[in-house]
Amino acid sequence: MHLKKLKGKAQERLKQGHAHAERLFLKNVWFPAFRNFENLHPEYEVADFRDGTRYLDFAYLKYPLKLNIEIDGFGPHSSQASRNHFSDDRIRQNHLVIDGWRILRFSYDDICDRPRMCEQVVQQFMSTWLDRHYLERSSDEIIRHEVLRLALRTERPLRARQVSTYLTVHIETARSILREMAKLNLLLPCGEGKQRVHSYVVNKENLDDRIIH
């Protein structure tokens, strides 16, 4: 399914780069834990902090959760890694965290020799994260919270296309979310459109301080 959806470099990476370790993770860890591959995206493309492109081994996307799962083979990720590559990998991970990603990393040895332990880790993560986020707030509150965080982080007028990509929802759903937030006075329309509002900014006078965190 993903090979049909992806194009260009991303498709080529999936054909060639999704190698033995990643497949073993799916077979030994993910499928035994959840019995499906829904919302799991291999070789997921993200914007690089240097205006380039990076690829995540796996991205689990189920709004509002963005989980990056990395499989670290002993050779390429350690003994053959230069100091610059090692430092770059840490900065990359820091920027993913800043951008709202959660990250789990597994070694090749653990996937081979201790798959049940890895399975328990991903199950415990899902249980803990979902309990903390979904029991404390309604889904509508979570959505509004994330849209405001996105708007504050981008520091420019927010458009439906950005919200659609960020939340992985249909463009019309994104427009509906933005209109509802404008009605609640959380967002303010901007631009010169008369018939349809194309972008919004945060109404900082009505901003809950908790959103920033």
Short mmCIF file of N, CA and C in Angstrom, two decimals, residues 55-138:
data_model
loop_
_atom_site.label_atom_id
_atom_site.label_comp_id
_atom_site.label_asym_id
_atom_site.label_seq_id
_atom_site.Cartn_x
_atom_site.Cartn_y
_atom_site.Cartn_z
N TYR A 55 14.08 11.00 6.70
CA TYR A 55 13.16 9.87 6.65
C TYR A 55 13.22 9.10 7.98
N LEU A 56 12.06 8.86 8.55
CA LEU A 56 11.96 8.12 9.79
C LEU A 56 11.75 6.64 9.47
N ASP A 57 12.35 5.76 10.25
CA ASP A 57 12.15 4.32 10.01
C ASP A 57 10.66 3.99 10.01
N PHE A 58 9.96 4.44 11.06
CA PHE A 58 8.51 4.28 11.15
C PHE A 58 7.91 5.51 11.81
N ALA A 59 6.74 5.90 11.34
CA ALA A 59 5.97 6.94 12.00
C ALA A 59 4.58 6.38 12.29
N TYR A 60 4.19 6.43 13.54
CA TYR A 60 2.82 6.05 13.92
C TYR A 60 2.04 7.34 14.11
N LEU A 61 1.02 7.53 13.26
CA LEU A 61 0.26 8.78 13.25
C LEU A 61 -1.20 8.51 13.55
N LYS A 62 -1.61 8.85 14.74
CA LYS A 62 -3.00 8.78 15.12
C LYS A 62 -3.27 10.00 15.98
N TYR A 63 -3.87 10.98 15.36
CA TYR A 63 -3.97 12.29 15.99
C TYR A 63 -4.50 12.21 17.41
N PRO A 64 -3.87 12.94 18.35
CA PRO A 64 -2.77 13.90 18.15
C PRO A 64 -1.37 13.29 18.33
N LEU A 65 -1.27 11.97 18.39
CA LEU A 65 0.02 11.34 18.62
C LEU A 65 0.85 11.27 17.34
N LYS A 66 2.12 11.68 17.45
CA LYS A 66 3.10 11.48 16.40
C LYS A 66 4.28 10.74 17.04
N LEU A 67 4.40 9.45 16.70
CA LEU A 67 5.44 8.61 17.29
C LEU A 67 6.44 8.18 16.23
N ASN A 68 7.70 8.48 16.47
CA ASN A 68 8.79 8.04 15.61
C ASN A 68 9.44 6.81 16.25
N ILE A 69 9.54 5.72 15.47
CA ILE A 69 10.19 4.51 15.94
C ILE A 69 11.44 4.28 15.10
N GLU A 70 12.59 4.20 15.75
CA GLU A 70 13.85 4.02 15.05
C GLU A 70 14.47 2.68 15.43
N ILE A 71 15.00 1.99 14.42
CA ILE A 71 15.66 0.71 14.62
C ILE A 71 17.16 0.93 14.42
N ASP A 72 17.93 0.74 15.47
CA ASP A 72 19.38 1.01 15.42
C ASP A 72 20.16 -0.28 15.29
N GLY A 73 20.71 -0.50 14.10
CA GLY A 73 21.61 -1.63 13.92
C GLY A 73 22.97 -1.30 14.51
N PHE A 74 23.65 -2.30 15.05
CA PHE A 74 24.92 -2.05 15.75
C PHE A 74 25.97 -1.44 14.82
N GLY A 75 26.09 -2.00 13.60
CA GLY A 75 27.15 -1.54 12.71
C GLY A 75 26.97 -0.12 12.21
N PRO A 76 25.97 0.12 11.33
CA PRO A 76 25.83 1.43 10.70
C PRO A 76 25.58 2.55 11.70
N HIS A 77 24.96 2.25 12.84
CA HIS A 77 24.59 3.31 13.76
C HIS A 77 25.65 3.58 14.82
N SER A 78 26.69 2.77 14.89
CA SER A 78 27.68 3.00 15.94
C SER A 78 29.10 2.94 15.43
N SER A 79 29.62 1.72 15.17
CA SER A 79 31.03 1.59 14.85
C SER A 79 31.41 2.29 13.55
N GLN A 80 30.48 2.39 12.61
CA GLN A 80 30.80 3.01 11.33
C GLN A 80 30.37 4.48 11.28
N ALA A 81 29.81 4.98 12.36
CA ALA A 81 29.31 6.35 12.35
C ALA A 81 30.43 7.33 12.70
N SER A 82 30.54 8.38 11.91
CA SER A 82 31.52 9.42 12.21
C SER A 82 31.02 10.29 13.35
N ARG A 83 31.91 11.09 13.93
CA ARG A 83 31.51 12.00 14.99
C ARG A 83 30.47 12.99 14.51
N ASN A 84 30.64 13.48 13.27
CA ASN A 84 29.67 14.43 12.72
C ASN A 84 28.30 13.79 12.56
N HIS A 85 28.28 12.56 12.08
CA HIS A 85 27.01 11.86 11.91
C HIS A 85 26.35 11.60 13.26
N PHE A 86 27.16 11.23 14.23
CA PHE A 86 26.64 10.97 15.57
C PHE A 86 25.98 12.24 16.13
N SER A 87 26.66 13.38 16.00
CA SER A 87 26.12 14.64 16.51
C SER A 87 24.88 15.06 15.73
N ASP A 88 24.92 14.88 14.42
CA ASP A 88 23.78 15.25 13.58
C ASP A 88 22.55 14.44 13.94
N ASP A 89 22.74 13.17 14.26
CA ASP A 89 21.63 12.31 14.64
C ASP A 89 20.97 12.80 15.93
N ARG A 90 21.77 13.28 16.86
CA ARG A 90 21.21 13.79 18.12
C ARG A 90 20.45 15.10 17.91
N ILE A 91 21.00 15.98 17.09
CA ILE A 91 20.30 17.23 16.79
C ILE A 91 19.00 16.96 16.06
N ARG A 92 19.03 16.00 15.14
CA ARG A 92 17.81 15.60 14.41
C ARG A 92 16.74 15.15 15.39
N GLN A 93 17.14 14.32 16.36
CA GLN A 93 16.16 13.83 17.33
C GLN A 93 15.63 14.98 18.18
N ASN A 94 16.49 15.90 18.57
CA ASN A 94 16.04 17.05 19.36
C ASN A 94 14.99 17.86 18.62
N HIS A 95 15.20 18.07 17.33
CA HIS A 95 14.25 18.86 16.55
C HIS A 95 12.93 18.12 16.36
N LEU A 96 12.97 16.81 16.26
CA LEU A 96 11.72 16.04 16.20
C LEU A 96 10.93 16.23 17.49
N VAL A 97 11.62 16.19 18.63
CA VAL A 97 10.95 16.38 19.92
C VAL A 97 10.34 17.78 19.99
N ILE A 98 11.09 18.79 19.55
CA ILE A 98 10.58 20.16 19.55
C ILE A 98 9.33 20.27 18.68
N ASP A 99 9.30 19.51 17.61
CA ASP A 99 8.16 19.55 16.68
C ASP A 99 7.01 18.66 17.12
N GLY A 100 7.07 18.14 18.33
CA GLY A 100 5.94 17.41 18.87
C GLY A 100 5.97 15.90 18.72
N TRP A 101 7.10 15.36 18.25
CA TRP A 101 7.20 13.91 18.08
C TRP A 101 7.59 13.24 19.39
N ARG A 102 7.03 12.04 19.63
CA ARG A 102 7.53 11.14 20.65
C ARG A 102 8.44 10.14 19.94
N ILE A 103 9.46 9.64 20.65
CA ILE A 103 10.46 8.79 19.99
C ILE A 103 10.73 7.54 20.82
N LEU A 104 10.69 6.38 20.15
CA LEU A 104 11.12 5.12 20.74
C LEU A 104 12.23 4.54 19.86
N ARG A 105 13.29 4.05 20.48
CA ARG A 105 14.41 3.47 19.73
C ARG A 105 14.66 2.06 20.23
N PHE A 106 14.90 1.16 19.27
CA PHE A 106 15.18 -0.24 19.60
C PHE A 106 16.45 -0.67 18.89
N SER A 107 17.24 -1.47 19.57
CA SER A 107 18.44 -2.02 18.93
C SER A 107 18.08 -3.29 18.17
N TYR A 108 18.89 -3.58 17.17
CA TYR A 108 18.68 -4.80 16.39
C TYR A 108 18.78 -6.04 17.28
N ASP A 109 19.73 -6.02 18.22
CA ASP A 109 19.90 -7.17 19.10
C ASP A 109 18.65 -7.42 19.95
N ASP A 110 18.04 -6.36 20.46
CA ASP A 110 16.84 -6.54 21.28
C ASP A 110 15.67 -7.08 20.45
N ILE A 111 15.54 -6.61 19.21
CA ILE A 111 14.47 -7.10 18.35
C ILE A 111 14.66 -8.59 18.05
N CYS A 112 15.93 -9.00 17.89
CA CYS A 112 16.21 -10.42 17.61
C CYS A 112 16.08 -11.28 18.86
N ASP A 113 16.70 -10.84 19.95
CA ASP A 113 16.87 -11.70 21.12
C ASP A 113 15.84 -11.47 22.22
N ARG A 114 15.27 -10.24 22.26
CA ARG A 114 14.32 -9.90 23.32
C ARG A 114 13.06 -9.22 22.74
N PRO A 115 12.43 -9.87 21.78
CA PRO A 115 11.28 -9.24 21.11
C PRO A 115 10.10 -9.00 22.06
N ARG A 116 9.91 -9.89 23.01
CA ARG A 116 8.79 -9.72 23.95
C ARG A 116 8.97 -8.47 24.79
N MET A 117 10.19 -8.17 25.19
CA MET A 117 10.47 -6.95 25.94
C MET A 117 10.14 -5.72 25.10
N CYS A 118 10.54 -5.73 23.81
CA CYS A 118 10.25 -4.62 22.91
C CYS A 118 8.75 -4.46 22.71
N GLU A 119 8.06 -5.58 22.56
CA GLU A 119 6.60 -5.56 22.41
C GLU A 119 5.95 -4.91 23.62
N GLN A 120 6.42 -5.25 24.82
CA GLN A 120 5.86 -4.67 26.03
C GLN A 120 6.13 -3.17 26.11
N VAL A 121 7.28 -2.74 25.61
CA VAL A 121 7.61 -1.31 25.64
C VAL A 121 6.62 -0.51 24.79
N VAL A 122 6.35 -0.98 23.56
CA VAL A 122 5.44 -0.22 22.71
C VAL A 122 4.01 -0.27 23.25
N GLN A 123 3.62 -1.39 23.83
CA GLN A 123 2.29 -1.49 24.42
C GLN A 123 2.16 -0.58 25.63
N GLN A 124 3.18 -0.54 26.47
CA GLN A 124 3.15 0.32 27.65
C GLN A 124 3.14 1.79 27.26
N PHE A 125 3.91 2.12 26.20
CA PHE A 125 3.90 3.50 25.73
C PHE A 125 2.51 3.92 25.28
N MET A 126 1.87 3.10 24.44
CA MET A 126 0.54 3.42 23.94
C MET A 126 -0.46 3.56 25.08
N SER A 127 -0.41 2.65 26.01
CA SER A 127 -1.35 2.69 27.12
C SER A 127 -1.15 3.93 27.97
N THR A 128 0.10 4.24 28.30
CA THR A 128 0.38 5.40 29.15
C THR A 128 0.03 6.70 28.44
N TRP A 129 0.42 6.79 27.17
CA TRP A 129 0.18 8.04 26.44
C TRP A 129 -1.31 8.28 26.24
N LEU A 130 -2.04 7.26 25.81
CA LEU A 130 -3.46 7.42 25.56
C LEU A 130 -4.23 7.72 26.84
N ASP A 131 -3.87 7.05 27.92
CA ASP A 131 -4.53 7.33 29.20
C ASP A 131 -4.33 8.79 29.61
N ARG A 132 -3.12 9.27 29.45
CA ARG A 132 -2.82 10.63 29.91
C ARG A 132 -3.51 11.69 29.07
N HIS A 133 -3.61 11.47 27.76
CA HIS A 133 -4.13 12.51 26.88
C HIS A 133 -5.63 12.43 26.64
N TYR A 134 -6.17 11.22 26.55
CA TYR A 134 -7.57 11.11 26.19
C TYR A 134 -8.52 11.12 27.38
N LEU A 135 -8.03 10.73 28.55
CA LEU A 135 -8.91 10.74 29.71
C LEU A 135 -8.99 12.13 30.35
N GLU A 136 -7.96 12.93 30.18
CA GLU A 136 -7.95 14.26 30.79
C GLU A 136 -8.77 15.26 30.00
N ARG A 137 -8.86 15.10 28.69
CA ARG A 137 -9.53 16.09 27.87
C ARG A 137 -10.37 15.42 26.79
N SER A 138 -11.36 16.16 26.31
CA SER A 138 -12.17 15.66 25.21
C SER A 138 -11.36 15.74 23.91
#
